[in-house]
Short mmCIF file of C-alpha atoms in Angstrom, two decimals:
data_model
loop_
_atom_site.label_atom_id
_atom_site.label_comp_id
_atom_site.label_asym_id
_atom_site.label_seq_id
_atom_site.Cartn_x
_atom_site.Cartn_y
_atom_site.Cartn_z
CA MET A 1 68.92 121.63 126.22
CA GLY A 2 66.15 123.21 124.15
CA PRO A 3 62.68 124.05 125.50
CA ARG A 4 61.05 121.14 123.65
CA ARG A 5 63.57 118.62 124.99
CA ALA A 6 63.23 120.04 128.49
CA ARG A 7 59.46 119.68 128.35
CA GLY A 8 59.87 116.11 127.12
CA LEU A 9 62.21 115.25 129.99
CA THR A 10 59.82 116.79 132.49
CA ALA A 11 56.95 114.75 131.07
CA ALA A 12 59.04 111.58 131.22
CA LEU A 13 59.92 112.17 134.84
CA GLY A 14 56.26 112.81 135.57
CA VAL A 15 55.24 109.51 134.02
CA LEU A 16 57.91 107.59 135.92
CA THR A 17 56.95 109.29 139.17
CA LEU A 18 53.31 108.42 138.59
CA ALA A 19 54.26 104.80 137.95
CA LEU A 20 56.04 104.62 141.29
CA THR A 21 53.56 106.53 143.43
CA LEU A 22 50.31 104.90 142.35
CA ALA A 23 51.23 101.44 143.62
CA GLY A 24 48.46 101.51 146.18
CA CYS A 25 45.65 102.28 143.74
CA THR A 26 42.87 99.79 143.20
CA PRO A 27 43.08 97.70 140.02
CA LEU A 28 39.58 98.90 139.12
CA LEU A 29 41.04 102.28 138.22
CA VAL A 30 42.31 100.80 135.00
CA GLY A 31 42.26 104.01 133.01
CA GLY A 32 44.53 106.29 135.00
CA ALA A 33 46.19 103.90 137.42
CA ALA A 34 47.00 100.90 135.29
CA THR A 35 50.73 101.51 135.47
CA GLY A 36 50.78 102.05 139.21
CA ALA A 37 48.50 99.14 139.94
CA GLY A 38 50.73 97.03 137.73
CA ILE A 39 53.60 97.44 140.17
CA ALA A 40 51.58 95.99 143.01
CA SER A 41 49.56 93.33 141.25
CA SER A 42 51.26 92.13 138.07
CA ARG A 43 54.17 89.75 137.79
CA ARG A 44 56.37 92.58 136.51
CA SER A 45 58.78 94.05 139.04
CA ALA A 46 58.70 97.76 139.85
CA GLY A 47 61.92 98.15 137.86
CA THR A 48 60.39 96.45 134.83
CA VAL A 49 57.32 98.69 134.97
CA VAL A 50 59.58 101.76 135.02
CA ASP A 51 61.64 100.37 132.12
CA ASP A 52 58.47 99.70 130.12
CA THR A 53 57.22 103.22 130.79
CA PHE A 54 60.53 104.71 129.68
CA ILE A 55 60.59 102.61 126.50
CA LYS A 56 57.06 103.74 125.62
CA PHE A 57 57.86 107.40 126.22
CA ARG A 58 61.17 107.19 124.37
CA ALA A 59 59.56 105.59 121.32
CA GLU A 60 56.81 108.21 121.23
CA ALA A 61 59.38 111.00 121.58
CA LEU A 62 61.54 109.67 118.74
CA ILE A 63 58.55 109.46 116.41
CA ALA A 64 57.25 112.90 117.41
CA ALA A 65 60.68 114.45 116.81
CA HIS A 66 60.33 113.74 113.08
CA LYS A 67 57.76 116.37 112.13
CA ASN A 68 56.94 115.03 108.67
CA LEU A 69 56.64 111.51 110.03
CA HIS A 70 54.52 112.65 112.95
CA ARG A 71 52.06 114.47 110.68
CA ALA A 72 51.66 111.56 108.25
CA THR A 73 51.25 108.81 110.83
CA HIS A 74 49.34 107.90 113.96
CA VAL A 75 51.24 105.49 116.21
CA ASP A 76 50.31 104.11 119.61
CA VAL A 77 53.13 102.48 121.56
CA THR A 78 52.47 99.87 124.24
CA CYS A 79 55.28 98.19 126.17
CA VAL A 80 54.82 95.24 128.53
CA ASN A 81 57.83 93.37 129.94
CA GLY A 82 60.05 94.62 127.13
CA SER A 83 57.63 93.64 124.36
CA VAL A 84 56.62 96.65 122.26
CA LEU A 85 53.32 96.67 120.38
CA LEU A 86 52.95 99.28 117.64
CA THR A 87 49.40 100.00 116.51
CA GLY A 88 47.95 102.74 114.37
CA GLU A 89 48.57 103.88 110.82
CA ALA A 90 51.48 104.76 108.55
CA ASP A 91 50.73 106.39 105.21
CA ASN A 92 53.29 104.33 103.27
CA VAL A 93 55.88 101.57 103.53
CA GLN A 94 58.74 104.04 103.92
CA ASP A 95 57.14 105.72 106.94
CA ARG A 96 56.48 102.37 108.59
CA ALA A 97 60.08 101.29 108.02
CA ARG A 98 61.31 104.56 109.49
CA ILE A 99 59.15 104.08 112.59
CA LEU A 100 60.47 100.56 113.11
CA SER A 101 64.05 101.77 112.64
CA LEU A 102 63.57 104.45 115.30
CA VAL A 103 62.04 102.06 117.81
CA ARG A 104 64.77 99.46 117.28
CA ARG A 105 67.32 101.97 118.57
CA ILE A 106 65.88 101.83 122.07
CA HIS A 107 67.77 99.70 124.57
CA GLY A 108 65.86 97.11 126.55
CA ILE A 109 63.32 96.00 123.94
CA HIS A 110 63.01 92.22 123.64
CA ARG A 111 60.62 92.13 120.68
CA ILE A 112 58.65 94.50 118.47
CA ILE A 113 55.15 93.52 117.37
CA ASP A 114 54.36 95.58 114.29
CA GLN A 115 50.61 96.00 113.80
CA LEU A 116 50.76 99.30 111.91
CA ARG A 117 48.35 99.59 109.00
CA LEU A 118 49.35 101.13 105.69
CA THR A 119 46.64 103.75 105.54
CA PRO A 120 46.23 107.46 106.33
CA PRO A 121 45.80 108.33 110.03
CA SER A 122 42.47 107.20 111.44
CA SER A 123 39.71 109.64 112.31
CA PHE A 124 38.89 110.84 115.80
CA ALA A 125 35.61 108.95 115.63
CA SER A 126 37.43 105.70 114.84
CA ARG A 127 39.82 106.16 117.75
CA LEU A 128 36.96 107.01 120.06
CA ALA A 129 35.17 103.80 119.04
CA ASP A 130 38.34 101.81 119.78
CA SER A 131 38.65 103.46 123.19
CA TRP A 132 35.06 102.53 123.97
CA ILE A 133 35.76 98.90 123.05
CA THR A 134 38.82 98.91 125.31
CA LEU A 135 36.70 100.19 128.18
CA ARG A 136 34.07 97.51 127.54
CA VAL A 137 36.72 94.78 127.46
CA LYS A 138 38.25 95.93 130.73
CA SER A 139 34.83 95.98 132.34
CA ALA A 140 34.19 92.45 131.06
CA LEU A 141 37.48 91.25 132.55
CA VAL A 142 36.53 92.71 135.92
CA ALA A 143 33.12 91.02 135.69
CA LYS A 144 34.92 87.69 135.11
CA GLY A 145 36.97 88.20 138.25
CA LEU A 146 40.25 88.72 136.38
CA ASP A 147 43.00 90.97 137.70
CA VAL A 148 42.95 93.79 135.16
CA ALA A 149 46.17 95.22 136.58
CA ARG A 150 47.95 92.25 135.01
CA ILE A 151 46.28 92.48 131.61
CA THR A 152 46.91 95.32 129.17
CA VAL A 153 44.15 95.91 126.63
CA VAL A 154 44.79 97.76 123.37
CA THR A 155 42.23 98.25 120.61
CA ALA A 156 43.02 99.40 117.07
CA HIS A 157 40.57 99.22 114.17
CA ARG A 158 38.29 97.09 116.38
CA VAL A 159 41.03 94.48 116.84
CA VAL A 160 41.70 93.81 120.53
CA TYR A 161 45.25 93.01 121.64
CA LEU A 162 45.82 91.46 125.06
CA LEU A 163 49.21 91.65 126.76
CA GLY A 164 50.56 90.69 130.15
CA ILE A 165 52.23 87.94 132.15
CA VAL A 166 49.50 85.48 133.09
CA PRO A 167 48.75 81.76 133.34
CA ARG A 168 47.44 80.33 130.07
CA SER A 169 44.02 79.64 131.61
CA VAL A 170 43.70 83.31 132.55
CA GLY A 171 44.78 84.40 129.08
CA ASP A 172 42.22 82.14 127.44
CA LYS A 173 39.49 83.39 129.77
CA ALA A 174 40.39 87.00 129.00
CA ALA A 175 40.39 86.37 125.25
CA LEU A 176 36.99 84.73 125.40
CA ALA A 177 35.57 87.63 127.41
CA ALA A 178 36.93 90.13 124.89
CA SER A 179 35.70 88.21 121.86
CA VAL A 180 32.02 88.58 122.77
CA ILE A 181 32.13 92.37 123.16
CA PRO A 182 29.99 94.04 120.46
CA HIS A 183 31.88 95.40 117.42
CA VAL A 184 35.11 93.53 118.23
CA ARG A 185 36.51 92.27 114.93
CA SER A 186 39.10 89.89 116.39
CA VAL A 187 41.20 89.25 119.51
CA ILE A 188 44.96 88.71 119.40
CA GLU A 189 46.64 87.21 122.47
CA LEU A 190 50.17 88.51 123.01
CA PHE A 191 50.51 87.17 126.53
CA GLN A 192 53.68 85.84 128.08
CA TYR A 193 52.51 82.78 129.96
CA THR A 194 53.71 81.79 133.41
CA VAL A 195 54.99 78.27 134.04
CA HIS A 196 52.70 77.59 136.99
CA ASP A 197 48.99 77.93 136.35
CA HIS A 198 48.09 79.89 139.49
CA ARG A 199 45.03 82.11 139.17
#
């Protein structure tokens, strides 16, 4: 095993360990403890959270292993309950197709939601603005009394994506809260809705 692969395996184990050990963290620590809080508070089982974390890390590792692809693209991978959301930028159609081909190799993925834009990688300022919007959305969800451990928020190019396993009423409430945040261009609900509408 080469040094790069060894470092990757160590990082993967670290992520999985973090996912298992942070179960007691408060849902308000959405930045660093979202995965751990998800085990305790979301409708995903601990095993599913670990699987999602592995899928995310594996996808990122496969993309990073292709040096030319990695330099010409910027891809963020989000996985919730086996659904993979790809956001970011690919410089051309061929690069985007290659990314999708790599991700499709991973076992355990139920669906891939391709939201990659055909454009050069975004600037640091653009990504920082998206991160700020994500933080504002999460704060708004907390203010509305929603369990942010069950809702994953991703922002790319000022488009907010909402994922999680929630009742439809909760999903609608979250989408409305996100839609009124300044500079949000649009909100896309990617929730998996529960049968029973328990809040």
